[in-house]
Amino acid sequence: MKKKAYILGACLGLMLVTVFTIVPRAGAALGGSADSVTTDRMALSAVRRTTTVGPRYTVQEIASDATSVREYVSRDGIVFAIAWNGLMHPDLTILLGSYVGEYQQAAQKTPRQMGQRRREVRGSRVIVEKWGHMRNLQGRAYVPALVPSGVPIDEIK
């Protein structure tokens, strides 16, 4: 029995080492530069679909077979928000960049409410909202301090 536990622990350790050292990680998307959109596209195995230029920000959309992700970039070239929709939620460890630890801690402290399809996780610097139902999952994440003045949060969708 002890030997099985040791082997299981060794396998788990090897798997974690592989995940954190071999699997490519994206640059900091949220809060990072617009260049991180290309890194995110490759990490998510997605293709660039469109770029929309607005008066206060640019939206760069990338899509995989399962999910479309829109990254909102300020005129300063900083990604201040992301939004997604599709068959599944994207890997937020890629998209949240340096905010992922804060999000994970806040998510552990945010109780799940039974019967609710919407979940909002508020960290001290980042807000992540998820909602939807099977085959139509949506969400957004943003850093309030980075959102350009005059941009309503409801535009992030």
Coordinates of C-alpha atoms in Angstrom, one line a residue:
M1 CA 0.0 0.0 0.0
K2 CA 2.8 2.4 0.9
K3 CA 4.5 1.6 -2.4
K4 CA 1.4 2.4 -4.4
A5 CA 1.0 5.8 -2.6
Y6 CA 4.7 6.5 -3.4
I7 CA 4.3 5.7 -7.1
L8 CA 1.1 7.7 -7.3
G9 CA 2.8 10.7 -5.6
A10 CA 5.8 10.4 -7.9
C11 CA 3.5 10.3 -11.0
L12 CA 1.6 13.4 -9.8
G13 CA 4.8 15.2 -9.1
L14 CA 6.1 14.4 -12.6
M15 CA 2.9 15.5 -14.1
L16 CA 3.0 18.9 -12.3
V17 CA 6.6 19.5 -13.3
T18 CA 5.6 18.7 -16.9
V19 CA 2.7 21.1 -16.8
F20 CA 4.7 24.0 -15.3
T21 CA 7.9 23.6 -17.3
I22 CA 7.2 22.1 -20.7
V23 CA 3.7 23.3 -21.6
P24 CA 4.1 26.8 -23.1
R25 CA 2.6 29.6 -21.1
A26 CA 1.3 32.8 -22.5
G27 CA 2.5 36.2 -21.6
A28 CA 0.5 38.3 -19.3
A29 CA -2.6 38.9 -21.3
L30 CA -4.8 40.9 -18.8
G31 CA -2.7 43.9 -17.9
G32 CA 0.0 43.0 -20.5
S33 CA 0.8 44.6 -23.8
A34 CA -1.1 44.1 -27.0
D35 CA 1.7 41.8 -28.1
S36 CA 0.4 39.2 -25.6
V37 CA -2.7 38.7 -27.8
T38 CA -0.5 36.8 -30.3
T39 CA 0.9 34.7 -27.5
D40 CA -2.6 33.9 -26.2
R41 CA -3.7 33.0 -29.7
M42 CA -0.9 30.4 -30.0
A43 CA -1.4 29.1 -26.5
L44 CA -5.2 28.6 -27.0
S45 CA -4.7 27.0 -30.5
A46 CA -6.8 29.7 -32.0
V47 CA -6.9 31.9 -35.1
R48 CA -7.3 35.7 -35.3
R49 CA -10.7 36.5 -36.6
T50 CA -11.2 40.3 -36.4
T51 CA -9.8 43.5 -35.1
T52 CA -12.2 46.3 -34.4
V53 CA -10.9 49.8 -33.7
G54 CA -13.0 52.1 -31.6
P55 CA -12.4 55.6 -30.3
R56 CA -11.2 54.5 -26.9
Y57 CA -9.9 51.0 -27.4
T58 CA -9.3 48.2 -29.9
V59 CA -10.9 44.7 -29.7
Q60 CA -8.9 41.8 -31.0
E61 CA -10.9 38.6 -31.4
I62 CA -9.4 35.1 -31.5
A63 CA -11.3 31.9 -32.0
S64 CA -10.7 28.2 -31.4
D65 CA -13.0 25.4 -32.4
A66 CA -14.8 25.8 -29.1
T67 CA -14.5 29.4 -27.9
S68 CA -14.2 33.0 -29.1
V69 CA -12.1 35.4 -27.0
R70 CA -12.1 39.1 -27.3
E71 CA -9.2 41.1 -25.8
Y72 CA -9.8 44.8 -25.2
V73 CA -6.7 46.9 -25.7
S74 CA -6.5 50.6 -24.6
R75 CA -4.9 53.3 -26.7
D76 CA -1.8 52.8 -24.5
G77 CA -1.5 49.3 -25.8
I78 CA -2.5 47.6 -22.5
V79 CA -5.1 44.7 -22.4
F80 CA -7.6 46.0 -19.8
A81 CA -10.3 43.4 -20.3
I82 CA -11.2 40.0 -21.9
A83 CA -14.5 38.5 -22.8
W84 CA -15.5 35.1 -24.2
N85 CA -18.3 32.9 -25.4
G86 CA -18.6 29.4 -26.7
L87 CA -18.9 25.8 -25.8
M88 CA -16.5 26.0 -22.9
H89 CA -14.8 28.6 -20.8
P90 CA -11.2 29.3 -22.0
D91 CA -8.1 28.5 -19.8
L92 CA -8.0 31.6 -17.6
T93 CA -4.5 30.8 -16.4
I94 CA -3.5 31.9 -19.9
L95 CA -5.7 34.9 -20.2
L96 CA -5.5 36.4 -16.7
G97 CA -1.7 36.4 -16.8
S98 CA -0.3 37.9 -13.6
Y99 CA -3.8 38.2 -12.1
V100 CA -4.4 34.5 -12.1
G101 CA -3.2 33.9 -8.5
E102 CA -5.4 36.7 -7.2
Y103 CA -8.3 35.3 -9.1
Q104 CA -7.7 31.7 -7.7
Q105 CA -7.6 33.0 -4.1
A106 CA -10.7 35.1 -4.5
A107 CA -12.5 32.1 -6.2
Q108 CA -11.8 29.9 -3.2
K109 CA -13.3 32.5 -0.9
T110 CA -16.4 33.1 -3.1
P111 CA -19.1 30.6 -2.2
R112 CA -21.0 28.9 -5.0
Q113 CA -24.7 29.6 -4.9
M114 CA -26.7 26.6 -5.9
G115 CA -29.1 27.1 -8.8
Q116 CA -27.2 30.2 -10.0
R117 CA -25.8 30.2 -13.5
R118 CA -23.9 33.4 -13.0
R119 CA -20.7 33.7 -10.8
E120 CA -18.8 36.8 -10.0
V121 CA -15.3 36.6 -8.4
R122 CA -13.9 39.9 -7.1
G123 CA -10.2 40.1 -6.3
S124 CA -8.6 43.3 -5.0
R125 CA -7.5 44.3 -8.6
V126 CA -9.4 42.0 -10.9
I127 CA -13.1 41.0 -11.5
V128 CA -14.1 37.8 -13.3
E129 CA -17.7 37.0 -14.2
K130 CA -18.9 33.8 -15.7
W131 CA -22.4 32.8 -16.8
G132 CA -24.4 30.8 -19.3
H133 CA -25.5 27.2 -19.8
M134 CA -24.2 24.2 -21.6
R135 CA -23.0 25.0 -25.2
N136 CA -23.4 28.8 -24.5
L137 CA -20.8 29.7 -21.8
Q138 CA -19.8 33.3 -21.5
G139 CA -17.7 35.5 -19.3
R140 CA -15.5 38.5 -18.9
A141 CA -12.6 39.6 -16.8
Y142 CA -11.3 43.1 -16.3
V143 CA -9.0 45.3 -14.2
P144 CA -11.1 48.3 -13.1
A145 CA -8.0 50.5 -12.7
L146 CA -7.0 49.9 -16.3
V147 CA -10.4 50.4 -18.0
P148 CA -10.1 53.7 -19.9
S149 CA -12.3 56.6 -18.5
G150 CA -15.6 56.8 -20.2
V151 CA -15.8 53.1 -21.1
P152 CA -18.8 51.5 -19.4
I153 CA -18.2 47.9 -18.2
D154 CA -21.3 46.7 -20.1
E155 CA -19.4 47.4 -23.3
I156 CA -17.1 44.5 -22.4
K157 CA -19.0 41.5 -23.9

